[in-house]
């Protein structure tokens, strides 16, 4: 038996503290490359638990039989996708997500890269709520009107931010300042890793600030099973409209799901 002295007791305590600190760093930062603390020579090489890492977000996937540019899902399912162009006041974003979750709804957020730069925590907030997260270009300018190299950069810069924050480029790409992508932008999006461009068949017009009741009326006037609805984060009218909109959709037997679920 080894006799524990005051000197080696301090060493044991210091080693235990180092192991605990190393584990905390590994759990908090998935890209931490610091070497792990040394293990006692008597320990088995395979006995140490692997460092915890944040979950990787889902990657884009191809849907065989669907066009390169998707405007809606199957009309036979009692589901709709509420898709949000992602930028604006983060407090309004959190309010939208919280309200949707309170109703059991799941959304699709297409994030602008500069918005992610300013509010990087929102990427994980979206995913932690069970929502889809996608790419809405880096600067939210008219991507269809840009030269090829500039348009490519708009797509890939936002994709890289999503990858850095979540481990994935996001499940969807939606072009900025246009409901549909040009053939060039569609090709660039595919080259960046997005098999489909996500468009929509219902425009809420919430960005015109018509009031909450008008947002709800506009959506309900044309929404049906399989619809993909365009909405925006950052507008108080949209936040105010969401409870009634979700209630009215429910009364019609329509459930708000992620775009991934809508198409799966």
Short mmCIF file of C-alpha atoms in Angstrom, two decimals:
data_model
loop_
_atom_site.label_atom_id
_atom_site.label_comp_id
_atom_site.label_asym_id
_atom_site.label_seq_id
_atom_site.Cartn_x
_atom_site.Cartn_y
_atom_site.Cartn_z
CA UNK A 1 0.00 0.00 0.00
CA UNK A 2 1.31 3.45 -0.92
CA UNK A 3 1.36 5.84 2.01
CA UNK A 4 -0.38 9.18 1.18
CA UNK A 5 1.64 12.08 2.52
CA UNK A 6 0.74 15.76 2.68
CA UNK A 7 2.88 16.38 -0.39
CA UNK A 8 1.40 13.71 -2.62
CA UNK A 9 -2.14 14.41 -1.35
CA UNK A 10 -1.78 17.95 -2.76
CA UNK A 11 -0.60 16.45 -6.04
CA UNK A 12 -3.64 14.18 -6.23
CA UNK A 13 -5.98 17.08 -5.55
CA UNK A 14 -4.28 19.23 -8.18
CA UNK A 15 -4.51 16.43 -10.75
CA UNK A 16 -8.22 15.93 -9.99
CA UNK A 17 -8.85 19.63 -10.43
CA UNK A 18 -6.99 19.58 -13.76
CA UNK A 19 -9.08 16.67 -15.01
CA UNK A 20 -12.32 18.44 -14.06
CA UNK A 21 -11.24 21.68 -15.74
CA UNK A 22 -10.16 19.84 -18.90
CA UNK A 23 -13.54 18.08 -19.08
CA UNK A 24 -15.41 21.38 -18.73
CA UNK A 25 -13.42 22.95 -21.58
CA UNK A 26 -14.02 19.98 -23.86
CA UNK A 27 -17.77 20.06 -23.18
CA UNK A 28 -18.04 23.81 -23.74
CA UNK A 29 -16.10 24.11 -27.03
CA UNK A 30 -16.26 21.42 -29.67
CA UNK A 31 -13.21 22.88 -31.51
CA UNK A 32 -10.90 22.94 -28.49
CA UNK A 33 -7.67 21.21 -29.57
CA UNK A 34 -5.86 21.28 -26.23
CA UNK A 35 -4.21 17.99 -25.27
CA UNK A 36 -6.18 16.00 -22.66
CA UNK A 37 -4.78 15.80 -19.14
CA UNK A 38 -2.46 12.82 -18.60
CA UNK A 39 -4.09 9.63 -17.41
CA UNK A 40 -2.57 7.49 -14.65
CA UNK A 41 -0.34 4.75 -16.04
CA UNK A 42 -2.57 2.08 -14.48
CA UNK A 43 -5.68 3.26 -16.38
CA UNK A 44 -6.81 1.41 -19.46
CA UNK A 45 -6.30 3.46 -22.71
CA UNK A 46 -9.96 2.95 -23.58
CA UNK A 47 -11.42 3.75 -20.16
CA UNK A 48 -11.61 7.54 -20.57
CA UNK A 49 -15.00 8.86 -21.73
CA UNK A 50 -14.91 10.86 -25.02
CA UNK A 51 -15.24 14.64 -24.76
CA UNK A 52 -18.77 15.92 -25.20
CA UNK A 53 -19.35 17.94 -28.36
CA UNK A 54 -22.32 20.02 -29.49
CA UNK A 55 -24.65 18.11 -31.85
CA UNK A 56 -24.16 18.69 -35.56
CA UNK A 57 -27.10 20.25 -37.36
CA UNK A 58 -28.77 18.30 -40.19
CA UNK A 59 -27.22 18.73 -43.62
CA UNK A 60 -29.13 19.46 -46.84
CA UNK A 61 -30.63 16.45 -48.54
CA UNK A 62 -31.93 15.70 -52.00
CA UNK A 63 -35.58 14.82 -52.56
CA UNK A 64 -35.79 12.59 -55.65
CA UNK A 65 -38.65 13.54 -57.89
CA UNK A 66 -38.87 17.12 -56.60
CA UNK A 67 -37.74 20.07 -58.73
CA UNK A 68 -34.57 22.04 -58.12
CA UNK A 69 -36.78 24.90 -56.92
CA UNK A 70 -39.42 23.85 -54.39
CA UNK A 71 -42.52 26.00 -53.86
CA UNK A 72 -44.73 23.61 -51.87
CA UNK A 73 -44.99 20.14 -50.41
CA UNK A 74 -47.52 17.33 -50.93
CA UNK A 75 -51.07 18.65 -51.15
CA UNK A 76 -52.44 15.46 -49.62
CA UNK A 77 -50.94 16.07 -46.17
CA UNK A 78 -52.57 18.29 -43.50
CA UNK A 79 -49.29 20.14 -42.94
CA UNK A 80 -47.81 23.51 -43.84
CA UNK A 81 -44.34 25.00 -43.48
CA UNK A 82 -44.04 28.49 -41.97
CA UNK A 83 -40.71 29.79 -43.24
CA UNK A 84 -39.08 32.92 -41.82
CA UNK A 85 -36.53 35.17 -43.50
CA UNK A 86 -34.05 35.50 -40.66
CA UNK A 87 -32.82 38.87 -39.53
CA UNK A 88 -33.87 41.71 -37.23
CA UNK A 89 -34.32 42.25 -33.50
CA UNK A 90 -33.25 39.07 -31.66
CA UNK A 91 -35.92 39.64 -29.02
CA UNK A 92 -38.61 39.36 -31.70
CA UNK A 93 -36.95 36.19 -33.01
CA UNK A 94 -37.06 34.60 -29.58
CA UNK A 95 -40.70 35.65 -29.19
CA UNK A 96 -41.62 33.99 -32.51
CA UNK A 97 -39.83 30.76 -31.60
CA UNK A 98 -41.30 30.65 -28.11
CA UNK A 99 -44.84 31.25 -29.36
CA UNK A 100 -44.50 28.58 -32.03
CA UNK A 101 -43.19 26.07 -29.50
CA UNK A 102 -46.04 26.91 -27.11
CA UNK A 103 -48.46 25.83 -29.86
CA UNK A 104 -46.44 22.72 -30.72
CA UNK A 105 -45.43 24.22 -34.09
CA UNK A 106 -42.04 23.93 -35.74
CA UNK A 107 -40.69 26.54 -38.15
CA UNK A 108 -38.03 27.01 -40.81
CA UNK A 109 -35.64 29.96 -40.34
CA UNK A 110 -33.54 31.08 -43.33
CA UNK A 111 -30.78 33.10 -41.71
CA UNK A 112 -28.88 36.07 -43.15
CA UNK A 113 -25.12 35.75 -42.60
CA UNK A 114 -24.57 39.24 -41.21
CA UNK A 115 -27.38 38.59 -38.72
CA UNK A 116 -25.61 35.44 -37.58
CA UNK A 117 -22.42 37.46 -37.17
CA UNK A 118 -24.24 39.85 -34.83
CA UNK A 119 -26.28 37.20 -32.97
CA UNK A 120 -24.44 33.85 -33.25
CA UNK A 121 -26.39 32.34 -30.33
CA UNK A 122 -29.61 32.41 -32.36
CA UNK A 123 -28.41 29.64 -34.68
CA UNK A 124 -28.31 27.17 -31.82
CA UNK A 125 -31.53 28.58 -30.34
CA UNK A 126 -33.36 27.76 -33.57
CA UNK A 127 -32.00 24.22 -33.69
CA UNK A 128 -32.53 23.56 -29.99
CA UNK A 129 -36.22 24.36 -30.50
CA UNK A 130 -36.55 21.64 -33.13
CA UNK A 131 -36.78 24.07 -36.06
CA UNK A 132 -35.06 23.98 -39.45
CA UNK A 133 -32.19 26.40 -40.08
CA UNK A 134 -31.05 27.46 -43.52
CA UNK A 135 -29.14 29.98 -45.64
CA UNK A 136 -30.61 33.29 -46.86
CA UNK A 137 -27.34 34.71 -48.28
CA UNK A 138 -24.70 36.69 -46.46
CA UNK A 139 -25.90 40.29 -46.89
CA UNK A 140 -29.55 39.96 -48.02
CA UNK A 141 -29.13 41.84 -51.27
CA UNK A 142 -30.52 41.05 -54.75
CA UNK A 143 -28.56 37.89 -55.42
CA UNK A 144 -30.18 37.27 -58.83
CA UNK A 145 -28.74 40.56 -60.11
CA UNK A 146 -25.16 39.91 -59.03
CA UNK A 147 -22.20 38.75 -61.07
CA UNK A 148 -21.45 35.04 -60.76
CA UNK A 149 -18.46 35.39 -58.42
CA UNK A 150 -20.32 37.79 -56.13
CA UNK A 151 -23.44 35.63 -56.04
CA UNK A 152 -21.34 32.57 -55.23
CA UNK A 153 -19.71 34.45 -52.35
CA UNK A 154 -23.11 35.50 -50.98
CA UNK A 155 -24.14 31.84 -50.76
CA UNK A 156 -20.88 30.34 -49.54
CA UNK A 157 -20.11 33.04 -46.96
CA UNK A 158 -23.44 32.42 -45.21
CA UNK A 159 -22.94 28.66 -45.55
CA UNK A 160 -19.56 28.94 -43.86
CA UNK A 161 -21.02 30.88 -40.93
CA UNK A 162 -23.69 28.25 -40.47
CA UNK A 163 -21.08 25.51 -40.60
CA UNK A 164 -18.92 27.26 -38.03
CA UNK A 165 -21.84 27.77 -35.64
CA UNK A 166 -23.67 24.46 -36.09
CA UNK A 167 -21.46 22.01 -37.96
CA UNK A 168 -23.69 22.15 -41.06
CA UNK A 169 -24.36 24.57 -43.92
CA UNK A 170 -28.06 24.42 -43.02
CA UNK A 171 -30.82 22.34 -44.48
CA UNK A 172 -32.12 24.88 -47.02
CA UNK A 173 -31.11 27.77 -49.23
CA UNK A 174 -33.47 30.62 -50.12
CA UNK A 175 -32.33 33.48 -52.38
CA UNK A 176 -32.57 37.02 -51.09
CA UNK A 177 -34.78 39.80 -52.47
CA UNK A 178 -36.61 37.45 -54.81
CA UNK A 179 -39.20 34.67 -54.50
CA UNK A 180 -37.36 32.42 -56.96
CA UNK A 181 -33.73 31.91 -57.88
CA UNK A 182 -32.35 32.48 -61.35
CA UNK A 183 -30.83 29.48 -63.16
CA UNK A 184 -27.37 30.81 -62.27
CA UNK A 185 -28.16 31.12 -58.55
CA UNK A 186 -29.82 27.70 -58.56
CA UNK A 187 -26.65 26.22 -60.04
CA UNK A 188 -24.42 28.06 -57.55
CA UNK A 189 -26.56 26.88 -54.65
CA UNK A 190 -26.27 23.28 -55.81
CA UNK A 191 -22.50 23.64 -56.13
CA UNK A 192 -22.41 24.97 -52.55
CA UNK A 193 -24.20 21.85 -51.31
CA UNK A 194 -27.91 22.67 -51.53
CA UNK A 195 -29.72 20.23 -53.87
CA UNK A 196 -32.86 22.41 -53.84
CA UNK A 197 -33.78 26.08 -53.59
CA UNK A 198 -36.65 26.75 -51.21
CA UNK A 199 -39.28 29.14 -52.56
CA UNK A 200 -42.92 29.45 -51.39
CA UNK A 201 -46.49 29.53 -52.61
CA UNK A 202 -48.00 31.84 -49.94
CA UNK A 203 -46.61 35.33 -49.28
CA UNK A 204 -47.83 36.82 -45.99
CA UNK A 205 -46.70 40.34 -47.02
CA UNK A 206 -45.84 40.90 -43.36
CA UNK A 207 -42.83 43.04 -44.38
CA UNK A 208 -45.29 45.73 -45.52
CA UNK A 209 -46.32 46.14 -41.85
CA UNK A 210 -50.08 45.79 -42.51
CA UNK A 211 -51.01 44.85 -38.93
CA UNK A 212 -51.34 41.46 -37.28
CA UNK A 213 -54.92 40.82 -38.42
CA UNK A 214 -54.02 41.53 -42.04
CA UNK A 215 -51.06 39.14 -41.90
CA UNK A 216 -53.34 36.38 -40.65
CA UNK A 217 -56.02 37.12 -43.27
CA UNK A 218 -53.50 37.14 -46.11
CA UNK A 219 -52.08 33.76 -45.17
CA UNK A 220 -55.44 32.12 -44.54
CA UNK A 221 -56.80 33.37 -47.87
CA UNK A 222 -54.58 31.03 -49.90
CA UNK A 223 -52.93 28.51 -47.57
CA UNK A 224 -53.72 24.82 -48.00
CA UNK A 225 -52.16 21.46 -47.32
CA UNK A 226 -48.53 21.41 -48.40
CA UNK A 227 -48.16 25.20 -48.53
CA UNK A 228 -44.84 26.89 -47.84
CA UNK A 229 -45.55 30.29 -46.29
CA UNK A 230 -43.16 33.24 -46.44
CA UNK A 231 -42.88 35.26 -43.22
CA UNK A 232 -40.22 37.46 -41.66
CA UNK A 233 -38.49 37.74 -38.33
CA UNK A 234 -37.99 41.24 -36.96
CA UNK A 235 -41.55 42.53 -37.48
CA UNK A 236 -43.82 43.07 -34.45
CA UNK A 237 -46.93 42.47 -36.61
CA UNK A 238 -45.70 38.96 -37.36
CA UNK A 239 -45.13 38.16 -33.71
CA UNK A 240 -48.58 39.47 -32.84
CA UNK A 241 -50.20 37.51 -35.68
CA UNK A 242 -48.64 34.16 -34.86
CA UNK A 243 -50.92 32.97 -32.02
CA UNK A 244 -54.12 33.53 -34.00
CA UNK A 245 -52.58 32.25 -37.22
CA UNK A 246 -51.56 28.98 -35.57
CA UNK A 247 -54.96 28.66 -33.92
CA UNK A 248 -56.79 29.21 -37.22
CA UNK A 249 -54.54 26.74 -39.04
CA UNK A 250 -55.31 24.19 -36.34
CA UNK A 251 -59.05 24.71 -36.79
CA UNK A 252 -58.58 23.87 -40.46
CA UNK A 253 -56.75 20.71 -39.51
CA UNK A 254 -53.37 22.06 -40.67
CA UNK A 255 -50.26 21.60 -38.57
CA UNK A 256 -47.16 23.80 -38.86
CA UNK A 257 -44.06 21.63 -39.35
CA UNK A 258 -40.51 22.13 -40.54
CA UNK A 259 -39.95 22.09 -44.27
CA UNK A 260 -37.92 18.91 -43.82
CA UNK A 261 -40.91 17.18 -42.21
CA UNK A 262 -43.28 18.58 -44.82
CA UNK A 263 -41.27 16.99 -47.63
CA UNK A 264 -40.20 13.76 -45.91
#
